[in-house]
mmCIF file of C-alpha atoms in Angstrom:
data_model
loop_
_atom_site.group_PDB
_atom_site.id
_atom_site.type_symbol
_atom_site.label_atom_id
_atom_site.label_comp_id
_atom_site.label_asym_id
_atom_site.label_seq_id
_atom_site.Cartn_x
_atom_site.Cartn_y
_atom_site.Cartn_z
ATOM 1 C CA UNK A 103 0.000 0.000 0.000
ATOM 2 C CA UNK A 104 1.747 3.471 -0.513
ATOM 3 C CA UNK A 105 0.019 4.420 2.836
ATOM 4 C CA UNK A 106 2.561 2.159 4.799
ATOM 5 C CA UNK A 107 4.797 3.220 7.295
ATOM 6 C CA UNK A 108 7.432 1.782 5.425
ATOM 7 C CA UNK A 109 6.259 3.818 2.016
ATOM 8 C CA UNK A 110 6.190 7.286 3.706
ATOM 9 C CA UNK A 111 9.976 6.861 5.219
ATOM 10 C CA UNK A 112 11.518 5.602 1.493
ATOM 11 C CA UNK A 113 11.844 9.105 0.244
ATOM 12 C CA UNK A 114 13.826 10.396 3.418
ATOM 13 C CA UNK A 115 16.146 7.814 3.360
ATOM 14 C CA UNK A 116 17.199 7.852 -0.146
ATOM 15 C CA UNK A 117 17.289 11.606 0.413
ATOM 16 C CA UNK A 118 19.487 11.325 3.063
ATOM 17 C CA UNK A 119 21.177 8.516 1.094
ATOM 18 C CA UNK A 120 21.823 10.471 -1.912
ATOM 19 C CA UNK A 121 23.285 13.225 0.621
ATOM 20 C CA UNK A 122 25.947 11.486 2.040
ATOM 21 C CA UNK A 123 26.516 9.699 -1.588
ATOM 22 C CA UNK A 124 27.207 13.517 -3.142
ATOM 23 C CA UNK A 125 29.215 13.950 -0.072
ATOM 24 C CA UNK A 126 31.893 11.080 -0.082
ATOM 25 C CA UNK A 127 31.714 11.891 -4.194
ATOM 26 C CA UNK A 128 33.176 15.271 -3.727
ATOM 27 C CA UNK A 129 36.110 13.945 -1.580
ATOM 28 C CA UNK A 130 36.800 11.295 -4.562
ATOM 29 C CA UNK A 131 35.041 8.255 -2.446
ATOM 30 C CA UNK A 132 32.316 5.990 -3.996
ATOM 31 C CA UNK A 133 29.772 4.869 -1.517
ATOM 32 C CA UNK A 134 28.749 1.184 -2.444
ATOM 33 C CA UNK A 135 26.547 0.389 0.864
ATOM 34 C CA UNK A 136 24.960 1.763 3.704
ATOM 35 C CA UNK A 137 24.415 -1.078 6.480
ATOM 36 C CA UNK A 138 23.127 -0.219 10.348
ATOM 37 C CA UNK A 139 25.483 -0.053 13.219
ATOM 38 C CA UNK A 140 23.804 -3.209 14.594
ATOM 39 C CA UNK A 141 25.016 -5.517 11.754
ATOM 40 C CA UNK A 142 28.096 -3.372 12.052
ATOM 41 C CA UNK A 143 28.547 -4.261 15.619
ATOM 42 C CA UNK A 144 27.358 -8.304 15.176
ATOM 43 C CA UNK A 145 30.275 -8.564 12.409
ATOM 44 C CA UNK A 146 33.393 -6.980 14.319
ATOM 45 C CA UNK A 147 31.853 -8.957 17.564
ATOM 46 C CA UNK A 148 31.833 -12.263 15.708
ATOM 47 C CA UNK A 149 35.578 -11.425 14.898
ATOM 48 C CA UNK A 150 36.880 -10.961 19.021
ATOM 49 C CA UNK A 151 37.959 -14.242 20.129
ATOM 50 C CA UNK A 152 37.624 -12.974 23.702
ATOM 51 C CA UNK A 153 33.864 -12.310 23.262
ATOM 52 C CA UNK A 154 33.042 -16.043 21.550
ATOM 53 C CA UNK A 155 30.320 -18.080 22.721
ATOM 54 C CA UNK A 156 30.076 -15.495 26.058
ATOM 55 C CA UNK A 157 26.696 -13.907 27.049
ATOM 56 C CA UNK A 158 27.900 -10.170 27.962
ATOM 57 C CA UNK A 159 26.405 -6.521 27.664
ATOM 58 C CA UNK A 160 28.610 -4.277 25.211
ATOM 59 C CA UNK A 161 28.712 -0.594 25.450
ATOM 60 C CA UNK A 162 29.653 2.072 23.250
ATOM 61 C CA UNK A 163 30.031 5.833 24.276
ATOM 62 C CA UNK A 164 30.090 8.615 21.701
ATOM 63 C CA UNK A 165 30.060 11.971 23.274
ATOM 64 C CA UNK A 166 26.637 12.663 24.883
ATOM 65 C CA UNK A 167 25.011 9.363 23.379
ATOM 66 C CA UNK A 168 25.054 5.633 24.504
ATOM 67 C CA UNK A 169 24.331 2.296 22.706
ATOM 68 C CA UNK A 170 24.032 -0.420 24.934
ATOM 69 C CA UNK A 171 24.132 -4.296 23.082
ATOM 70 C CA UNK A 172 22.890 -7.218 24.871
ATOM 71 C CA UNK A 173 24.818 -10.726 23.104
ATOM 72 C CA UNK A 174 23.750 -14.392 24.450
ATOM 73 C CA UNK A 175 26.082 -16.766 23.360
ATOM 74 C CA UNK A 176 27.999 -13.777 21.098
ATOM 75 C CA UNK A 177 24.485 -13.403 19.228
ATOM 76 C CA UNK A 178 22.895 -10.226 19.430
ATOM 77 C CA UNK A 179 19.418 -10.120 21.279
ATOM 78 C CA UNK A 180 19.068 -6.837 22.218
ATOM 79 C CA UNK A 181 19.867 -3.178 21.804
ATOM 80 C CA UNK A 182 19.317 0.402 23.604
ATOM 81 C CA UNK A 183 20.314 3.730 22.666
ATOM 82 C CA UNK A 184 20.588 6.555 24.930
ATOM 83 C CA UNK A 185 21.535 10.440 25.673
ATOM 84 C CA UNK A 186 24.086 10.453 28.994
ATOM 85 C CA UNK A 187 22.551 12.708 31.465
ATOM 86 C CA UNK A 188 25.609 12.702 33.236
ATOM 87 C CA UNK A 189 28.686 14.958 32.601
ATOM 88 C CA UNK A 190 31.620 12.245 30.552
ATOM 89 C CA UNK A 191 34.386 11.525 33.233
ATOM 90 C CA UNK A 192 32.503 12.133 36.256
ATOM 91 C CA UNK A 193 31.432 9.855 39.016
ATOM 92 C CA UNK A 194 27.696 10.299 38.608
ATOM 93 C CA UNK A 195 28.600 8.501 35.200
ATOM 94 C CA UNK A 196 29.569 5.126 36.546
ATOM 95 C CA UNK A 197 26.036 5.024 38.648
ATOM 96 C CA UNK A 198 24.103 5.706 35.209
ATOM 97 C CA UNK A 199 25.510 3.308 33.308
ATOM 98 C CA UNK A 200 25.719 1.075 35.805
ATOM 99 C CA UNK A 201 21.731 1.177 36.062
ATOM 100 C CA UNK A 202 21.392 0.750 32.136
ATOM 101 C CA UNK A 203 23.674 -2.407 32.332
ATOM 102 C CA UNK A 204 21.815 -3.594 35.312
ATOM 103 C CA UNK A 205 19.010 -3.139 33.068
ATOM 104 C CA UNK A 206 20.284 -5.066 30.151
ATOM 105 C CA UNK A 207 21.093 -7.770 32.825
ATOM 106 C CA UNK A 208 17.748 -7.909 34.564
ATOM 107 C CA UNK A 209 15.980 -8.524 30.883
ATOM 108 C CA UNK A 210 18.331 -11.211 29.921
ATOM 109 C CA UNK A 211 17.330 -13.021 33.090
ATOM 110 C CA UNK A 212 13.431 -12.017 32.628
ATOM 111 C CA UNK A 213 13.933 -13.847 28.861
ATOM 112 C CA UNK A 214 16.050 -17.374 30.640
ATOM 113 C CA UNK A 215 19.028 -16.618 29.099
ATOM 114 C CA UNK A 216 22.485 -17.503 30.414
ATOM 115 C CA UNK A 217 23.787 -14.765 32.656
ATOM 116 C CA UNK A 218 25.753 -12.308 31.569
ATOM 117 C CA UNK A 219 29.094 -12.650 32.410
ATOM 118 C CA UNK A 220 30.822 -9.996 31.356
ATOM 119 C CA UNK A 221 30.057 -6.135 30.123
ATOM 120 C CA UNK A 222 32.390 -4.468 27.766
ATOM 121 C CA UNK A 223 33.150 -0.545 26.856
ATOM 122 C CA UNK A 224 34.211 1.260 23.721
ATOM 123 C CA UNK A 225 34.666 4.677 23.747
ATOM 124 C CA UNK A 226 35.940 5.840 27.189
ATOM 125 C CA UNK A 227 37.830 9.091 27.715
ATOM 126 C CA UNK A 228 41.582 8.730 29.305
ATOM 127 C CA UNK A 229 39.972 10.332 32.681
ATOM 128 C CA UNK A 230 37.531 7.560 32.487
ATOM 129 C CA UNK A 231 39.314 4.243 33.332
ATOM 130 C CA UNK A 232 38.024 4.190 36.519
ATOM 131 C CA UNK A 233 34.803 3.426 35.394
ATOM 132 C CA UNK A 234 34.974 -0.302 34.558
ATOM 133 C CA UNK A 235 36.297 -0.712 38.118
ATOM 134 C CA UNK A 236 33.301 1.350 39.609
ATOM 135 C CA UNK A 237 30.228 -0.812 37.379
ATOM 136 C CA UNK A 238 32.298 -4.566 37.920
ATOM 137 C CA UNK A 239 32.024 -3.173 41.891
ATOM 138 C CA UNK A 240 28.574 -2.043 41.640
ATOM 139 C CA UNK A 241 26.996 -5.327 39.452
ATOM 140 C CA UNK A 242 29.642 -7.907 40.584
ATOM 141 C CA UNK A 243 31.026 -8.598 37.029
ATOM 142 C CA UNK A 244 34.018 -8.487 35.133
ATOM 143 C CA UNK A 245 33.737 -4.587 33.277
ATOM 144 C CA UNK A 246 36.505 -4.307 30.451
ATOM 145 C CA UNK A 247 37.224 -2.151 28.076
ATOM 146 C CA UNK A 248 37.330 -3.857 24.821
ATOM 147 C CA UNK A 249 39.706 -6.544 23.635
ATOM 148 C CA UNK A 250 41.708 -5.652 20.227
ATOM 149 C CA UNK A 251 41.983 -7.864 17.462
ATOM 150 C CA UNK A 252 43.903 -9.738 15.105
ATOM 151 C CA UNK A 253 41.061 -9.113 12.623
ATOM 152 C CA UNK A 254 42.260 -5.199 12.718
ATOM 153 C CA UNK A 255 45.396 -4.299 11.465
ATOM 154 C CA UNK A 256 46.204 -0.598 11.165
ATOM 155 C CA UNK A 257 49.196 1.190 9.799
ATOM 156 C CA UNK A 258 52.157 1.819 12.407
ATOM 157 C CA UNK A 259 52.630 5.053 11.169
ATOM 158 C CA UNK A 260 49.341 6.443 13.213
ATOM 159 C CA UNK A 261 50.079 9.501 15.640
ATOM 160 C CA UNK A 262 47.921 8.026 18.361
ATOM 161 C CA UNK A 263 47.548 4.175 19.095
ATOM 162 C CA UNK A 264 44.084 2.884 17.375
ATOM 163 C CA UNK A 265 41.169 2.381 19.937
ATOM 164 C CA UNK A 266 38.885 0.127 18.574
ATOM 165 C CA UNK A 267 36.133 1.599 21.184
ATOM 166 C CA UNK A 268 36.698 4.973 19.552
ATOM 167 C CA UNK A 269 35.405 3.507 16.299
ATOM 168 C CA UNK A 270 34.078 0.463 16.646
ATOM 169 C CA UNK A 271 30.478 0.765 14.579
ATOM 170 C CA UNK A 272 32.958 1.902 11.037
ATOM 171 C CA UNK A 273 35.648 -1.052 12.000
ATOM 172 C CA UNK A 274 32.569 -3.838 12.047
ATOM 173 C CA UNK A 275 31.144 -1.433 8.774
ATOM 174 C CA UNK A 276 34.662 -2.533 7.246
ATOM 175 C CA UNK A 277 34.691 -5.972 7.767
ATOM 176 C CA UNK A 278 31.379 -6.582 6.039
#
């Protein structure tokens, strides 16, 4: 029916398609595919040894914004995305997303999954590796940062070390 949901969005996303085609055009790049950051995510997760076969919550910060990823087994089942209300590096930080990974854990065990064993961040400022320590306290699980890879391989000639946390949706985008 051209009354669908589904119908009415097609326009404005081949708008915004076409935008960000014109856009990597200019700079000499052909876009070939667009994909979301969930099948980004379920591709660069399938590719951590560390995370195989392990039911854990993954997080990714990106400024202000959140997305939390619930895996059982290293498949995805879940996903939330979220504004941080509190201010990045403070201690207020560690209690809010403790609560959304508390949350993540409390569904998993509302749906009879295995527990989640661990939770994983991307994305963390320098000022705030004390966080894992504070949520693992506050939930009683191991809270890492994430594990690198063999499956990335970067050029040694980068300024800074590459974080995978830092940009972890365009690695897993790569690897499709």
């Amino acid at each position: 029916k051209a009354d669908s949901k589904a119908e009415k969005f097609r326009p404005a996303e081949r708008r915004l398609m076409d935008g960000y085609a014109e856009l990597f055009s200019r700079v000499g790049v052909r876009l070939l595919s667009a994909d979301i950051s969930i099948n980004s995510a379920n591709r660069l997760t399938r590719q951590l040894p560390e995370m195989s076969g392990k039911t854990y919550v993954l997080a990714i910060l990106d400024g202000t914004q959140a997305v939390m990823m619930l895996y059982d087994h290293n498949r995805y089942v879940y996903s939330n995305r979220f504004r941080l209300m509190a201010e990045r590096g403070s201690d207020t930080l560690a209690a809010e997303l403790a609560g959304h990974v508390s949350s993540l854990i409390q569904f998993n065990r509302s749906q009879r999954k295995e527990p989640v064993q661990t939770a994983y961040f991307g994305g963390l400022h320098e000022n705030e590796s004390f966080l894992c320590d504070r949520i693992s306290a506050q939930l009683g699980i191991p809270t890492l940062g994430l594990p690198s890879s063999a499956a990335v391989v970067t050029d040694r000639r980068l300024s800074e070390p590459f974080s995978l946390g830092d940009y972890f949706f365009a690695t897993g985008g790569l690897l499709g």
